[in-house]
Coordinates of C-alpha atoms and ligand atoms in Angstrom, one line a residue:
M1 CA -22.8 -26.3 -2.5
S2 CA -25.2 -25.3 0.3
R3 CA -24.6 -21.8 1.6
R4 CA -26.6 -21.2 4.7
G5 CA -24.5 -18.3 5.9
K6 CA -24.0 -14.8 4.5
F7 CA -21.0 -13.5 2.8
I8 CA -20.4 -9.7 3.2
T9 CA -17.4 -8.0 1.7
F10 CA -15.9 -4.5 2.4
E11 CA -14.3 -2.5 -0.3
G12 CA -12.8 0.9 -0.8
L13 CA -9.5 2.8 -1.2
D14 CA -6.6 2.4 1.2
G15 CA -7.2 4.3 4.5
V16 CA -11.0 4.6 4.1
G17 CA -11.5 2.7 7.4
K18 CA -12.6 -0.7 6.3
S19 CA -10.9 -2.8 9.0
T20 CA -12.5 -0.6 11.8
Q21 CA -15.9 -1.1 10.2
V22 CA -15.5 -4.8 9.6
H23 CA -14.8 -5.1 13.3
K24 CA -17.7 -2.9 14.4
L25 CA -20.2 -4.8 12.3
G26 CA -18.7 -8.1 13.6
E27 CA -19.3 -7.0 17.2
A28 CA -22.8 -5.9 16.5
L29 CA -23.8 -9.1 14.8
R30 CA -22.2 -11.2 17.5
A31 CA -24.2 -9.3 20.1
E32 CA -27.3 -10.6 18.3
G33 CA -26.0 -14.1 18.8
R34 CA -24.8 -14.7 15.3
K35 CA -21.7 -16.7 14.5
V36 CA -19.3 -14.2 12.7
I37 CA -16.0 -14.7 11.0
E38 CA -13.8 -11.6 10.3
T39 CA -11.2 -12.1 7.7
R40 CA -9.2 -10.2 5.0
E41 CA -7.5 -10.4 1.7
P42 CA -4.8 -10.8 0.7
G43 CA -4.4 -13.2 3.6
G44 CA -7.0 -14.9 5.8
T45 CA -5.1 -18.2 5.9
A46 CA -1.5 -19.2 6.9
T47 CA -0.6 -19.5 3.2
G48 CA -2.5 -16.4 2.3
E49 CA -0.7 -14.3 5.0
K50 CA 2.7 -15.4 3.5
I51 CA 1.5 -14.3 0.0
R52 CA 0.3 -11.1 1.6
R53 CA 3.8 -10.3 2.9
V54 CA 5.3 -10.8 -0.6
L55 CA 2.6 -8.6 -2.1
L56 CA 2.7 -5.7 0.4
D57 CA 6.4 -5.6 1.3
S58 CA 8.1 -2.7 -0.5
A59 CA 11.2 -4.9 -0.6
T60 CA 9.4 -7.0 -3.3
E61 CA 10.8 -5.2 -6.3
E62 CA 9.6 -5.2 -9.9
L63 CA 6.8 -7.6 -9.4
S64 CA 5.0 -7.8 -12.7
S65 CA 1.3 -6.7 -12.7
M66 CA 0.3 -10.2 -14.0
A67 CA 2.3 -11.9 -11.2
E68 CA 0.6 -9.5 -8.7
M69 CA -2.8 -10.4 -10.0
A70 CA -2.0 -14.1 -9.9
L71 CA -0.8 -13.9 -6.3
M72 CA -4.0 -12.1 -5.3
F73 CA -6.0 -15.0 -6.7
A74 CA -3.7 -17.6 -5.2
S75 CA -4.4 -16.1 -1.8
R76 CA -8.1 -15.9 -2.6
A77 CA -8.5 -19.5 -3.9
Q78 CA -6.9 -20.8 -0.7
H79 CA -9.0 -18.5 1.5
I80 CA -12.3 -19.7 -0.2
A81 CA -11.4 -23.3 0.2
E82 CA -10.0 -23.2 3.7
V83 CA -12.1 -20.5 5.4
I84 CA -15.0 -18.9 3.5
L85 CA -16.9 -21.9 2.1
P86 CA -16.6 -24.0 5.3
A87 CA -17.9 -21.0 7.4
L88 CA -20.8 -20.4 5.0
E89 CA -21.7 -24.0 5.1
Q90 CA -21.9 -23.8 8.9
G91 CA -24.2 -20.9 8.6
A92 CA -21.8 -18.2 9.8
V93 CA -21.7 -14.6 8.6
V94 CA -18.4 -14.1 6.9
L95 CA -17.1 -10.5 6.9
C96 CA -14.2 -10.1 4.5
D97 CA -12.0 -7.0 4.2
R98 CA -11.5 -6.9 0.4
F99 CA -12.4 -9.5 -2.2
T100 CA -12.4 -9.8 -6.0
D101 CA -13.7 -6.2 -6.5
S102 CA -10.3 -5.1 -5.1
T103 CA -8.6 -7.0 -7.9
E104 CA -10.9 -5.5 -10.5
A105 CA -10.3 -2.0 -9.1
Y106 CA -6.5 -2.2 -8.3
Q107 CA -5.2 -4.7 -10.9
G108 CA -8.0 -4.3 -13.5
S109 CA -8.2 -0.5 -13.4
G110 CA -5.2 0.7 -11.4
R111 CA -2.7 -1.6 -13.2
K112 CA -4.7 -1.4 -16.4
L113 CA -5.1 -5.2 -16.8
G114 CA -8.8 -4.9 -17.6
S115 CA -11.9 -6.2 -16.0
D116 CA -12.3 -9.2 -18.3
A117 CA -9.1 -10.9 -17.2
V118 CA -10.1 -10.5 -13.5
L119 CA -13.7 -11.8 -14.0
D120 CA -12.4 -14.7 -16.1
L121 CA -9.9 -15.7 -13.4
H122 CA -12.6 -15.3 -10.8
R123 CA -14.7 -17.8 -12.6
V124 CA -11.9 -20.3 -13.1
L125 CA -10.1 -20.0 -9.7
C126 CA -12.9 -19.0 -7.3
G127 CA -15.9 -20.8 -8.7
N128 CA -17.4 -17.4 -9.4
L129 CA -18.3 -17.1 -5.7
Q130 CA -20.3 -13.8 -5.2
P131 CA -20.8 -11.9 -2.0
D132 CA -24.4 -11.6 -0.8
L133 CA -23.6 -8.0 -0.1
T134 CA -20.7 -5.6 -0.7
I135 CA -20.2 -2.4 1.3
L136 CA -18.1 0.1 -0.7
L137 CA -16.8 2.7 1.6
D138 CA -16.5 6.1 -0.1
N139 CA -14.5 9.1 1.1
D140 CA -12.4 11.8 -0.5
L141 CA -9.4 10.3 -2.3
A142 CA -6.8 12.6 -0.8
K143 CA -8.1 12.0 2.7
S144 CA -8.1 8.2 2.4
I145 CA -4.6 8.1 0.9
G146 CA -3.2 10.6 3.4
R147 CA -4.6 8.5 6.3
A148 CA -3.2 5.3 4.9
R149 CA 0.3 6.9 4.4
R150 CA 0.3 8.2 8.0
R151 CA -0.8 4.9 9.4
N152 CA 1.9 3.0 7.4
L153 CA 4.6 5.4 8.3
K154 CA 3.8 4.9 12.0
A155 CA 3.8 1.1 11.6
A156 CA 7.1 1.3 9.8
L157 CA 8.7 3.4 12.5
H158 CA 7.4 1.0 15.2
A159 CA 8.8 -2.0 13.4
K160 CA 12.1 -0.2 12.9
S161 CA 12.5 0.7 16.6
A162 CA 11.6 -2.9 17.5
G163 CA 14.5 -4.0 15.3
K164 CA 12.1 -5.6 12.8
H165 CA 11.9 -5.1 9.0
A166 CA 9.8 -2.1 8.3
D167 CA 7.0 -3.5 6.2
E168 CA 5.7 -0.6 4.1
N169 CA 2.8 -1.2 1.8
R170 CA 3.8 -1.3 -1.9
F171 CA 0.4 -0.1 -3.0
E172 CA 0.4 3.0 -0.8
Q173 CA 3.5 4.2 -2.7
Q174 CA 1.5 4.5 -5.9
N175 CA 0.7 7.9 -7.3
R176 CA -2.5 9.8 -7.4
A177 CA -3.3 8.8 -11.0
F178 CA -3.2 5.2 -9.9
F179 CA -5.7 5.8 -7.1
A180 CA -7.9 7.8 -9.4
R181 CA -8.1 4.8 -11.7
V182 CA -8.8 2.5 -8.7
R183 CA -11.7 4.8 -7.6
A184 CA -13.1 4.9 -11.2
G185 CA -12.9 1.1 -11.3
Y186 CA -14.9 0.9 -8.1
E187 CA -17.5 3.3 -9.5
A188 CA -17.9 1.1 -12.6
I189 CA -18.4 -2.0 -10.5
A190 CA -21.0 -0.3 -8.3
A191 CA -22.9 0.9 -11.4
R192 CA -22.8 -2.5 -13.0
E193 CA -23.8 -4.5 -9.8
S194 CA -26.0 -2.0 -8.0
R195 CA -28.0 -4.8 -6.2
R196 CA -24.9 -6.3 -4.6
V197 CA -22.8 -3.2 -4.1
N198 CA -23.9 -0.6 -1.7
V199 CA -21.9 2.6 -1.6
V200 CA -21.7 4.0 2.0
D201 CA -20.4 7.5 2.8
A202 CA -17.4 7.1 5.1
S203 CA -16.6 10.8 5.5
G204 CA -18.1 11.1 9.0
T205 CA -17.0 9.6 12.3
P206 CA -16.5 5.8 12.5
E207 CA -19.7 5.6 14.6
E208 CA -21.7 7.5 11.9
T209 CA -20.4 5.2 9.2
H210 CA -21.2 2.1 11.4
K211 CA -24.8 3.3 11.7
R212 CA -25.1 3.7 7.9
I213 CA -23.7 0.2 7.4
M214 CA -26.1 -1.3 10.0
E215 CA -29.0 0.1 8.0
V216 CA -27.8 -1.4 4.8
V217 CA -27.1 -4.8 6.4
R218 CA -30.5 -4.9 8.1
K219 CA -32.3 -4.2 4.8
Q220 CA -30.3 -6.7 2.8
L221 CA -30.1 -9.5 5.2
K222 CA -33.7 -9.6 6.4
Ligands
LIG1 P1 -4.4 -3.4 3.3 O1 -3.4 -2.8 4.3 O2 -5.1 -4.6 3.8 O3 -5.5 -2.4 2.8 P2 -6.0 -1.1 3.5 O4 -4.9 -0.1 3.3 O5 -7.2 -0.8 2.6 O6 -6.3 -1.4 4.9 O7 -3.5 -3.6 2.0 C1 -4.0 -4.4 1.0 C2 -3.5 -3.7 -0.3 O8 -3.6 -4.7 -1.3 C3 -4.3 -2.5 -0.7 O9 -3.4 -1.5 -1.1 C4 -5.1 -3.0 -1.9 C5 -4.3 -4.1 -2.4 N1 -5.1 -5.2 -3.1 C6 -5.0 -5.3 -4.4 O10 -4.3 -4.5 -5.1 N2 -5.7 -6.3 -5.1 C7 -6.5 -7.2 -4.4 O11 -7.1 -8.0 -5.0 C8 -6.5 -7.0 -2.9 C9 -7.3 -8.0 -2.1 C10 -5.8 -6.0 -2.3

């Protein structure tokens, strides 16, 4: 299949600031006249967003790790077919907040399902689609998780006061050991695929991080 566009994914721990950076890069590339799609996983399609609600809602109790991994891939397969491949064929730059590296880090390492299962499923269900470039945002584990928890608490309080179901994130309720495994999983991916995966320091201001990302994008997408 022809791929005239560019596929760029963003990865990292919860609360590291990925969505802000996806948006900033999107704005910068649009200002240069490029067609840009910003999207996310799990989600990115109507079906995917439904799957996302099941996955993130803390009311989803006792979801098995295998079912969790299968749902991540169900969302992804739909996303690839409905959004990512059509956009790439049209020559767009697709910026995606999380992709299969998240499954390898969270389900493969965090849930201890192993990398092989994730990579096998990626081949079968996703045609082994690889990003042209992956930005792995790196920050102190405690800082990232603390930020994610505060953000979620705020969102849950807002939802509650608006009379809606407070949609907490199941993943952010995991313990420190889980996130340490996720981080180690990311480090292993970055070491194995050092051409594709660029680790970017995200400890500074959002503007500083954006500048670092722009440098990487310029170099890789020349
Ligand atoms: P989200 O709020 O989008 O992430 P963030 O907190 O980084 O902004 O929540 C997505 C959650 O889903 C996040 O905790 C990581 C998890 N996840 C997986 O466990 N496996 C996956 O394959 C994907 C795409 C996400």
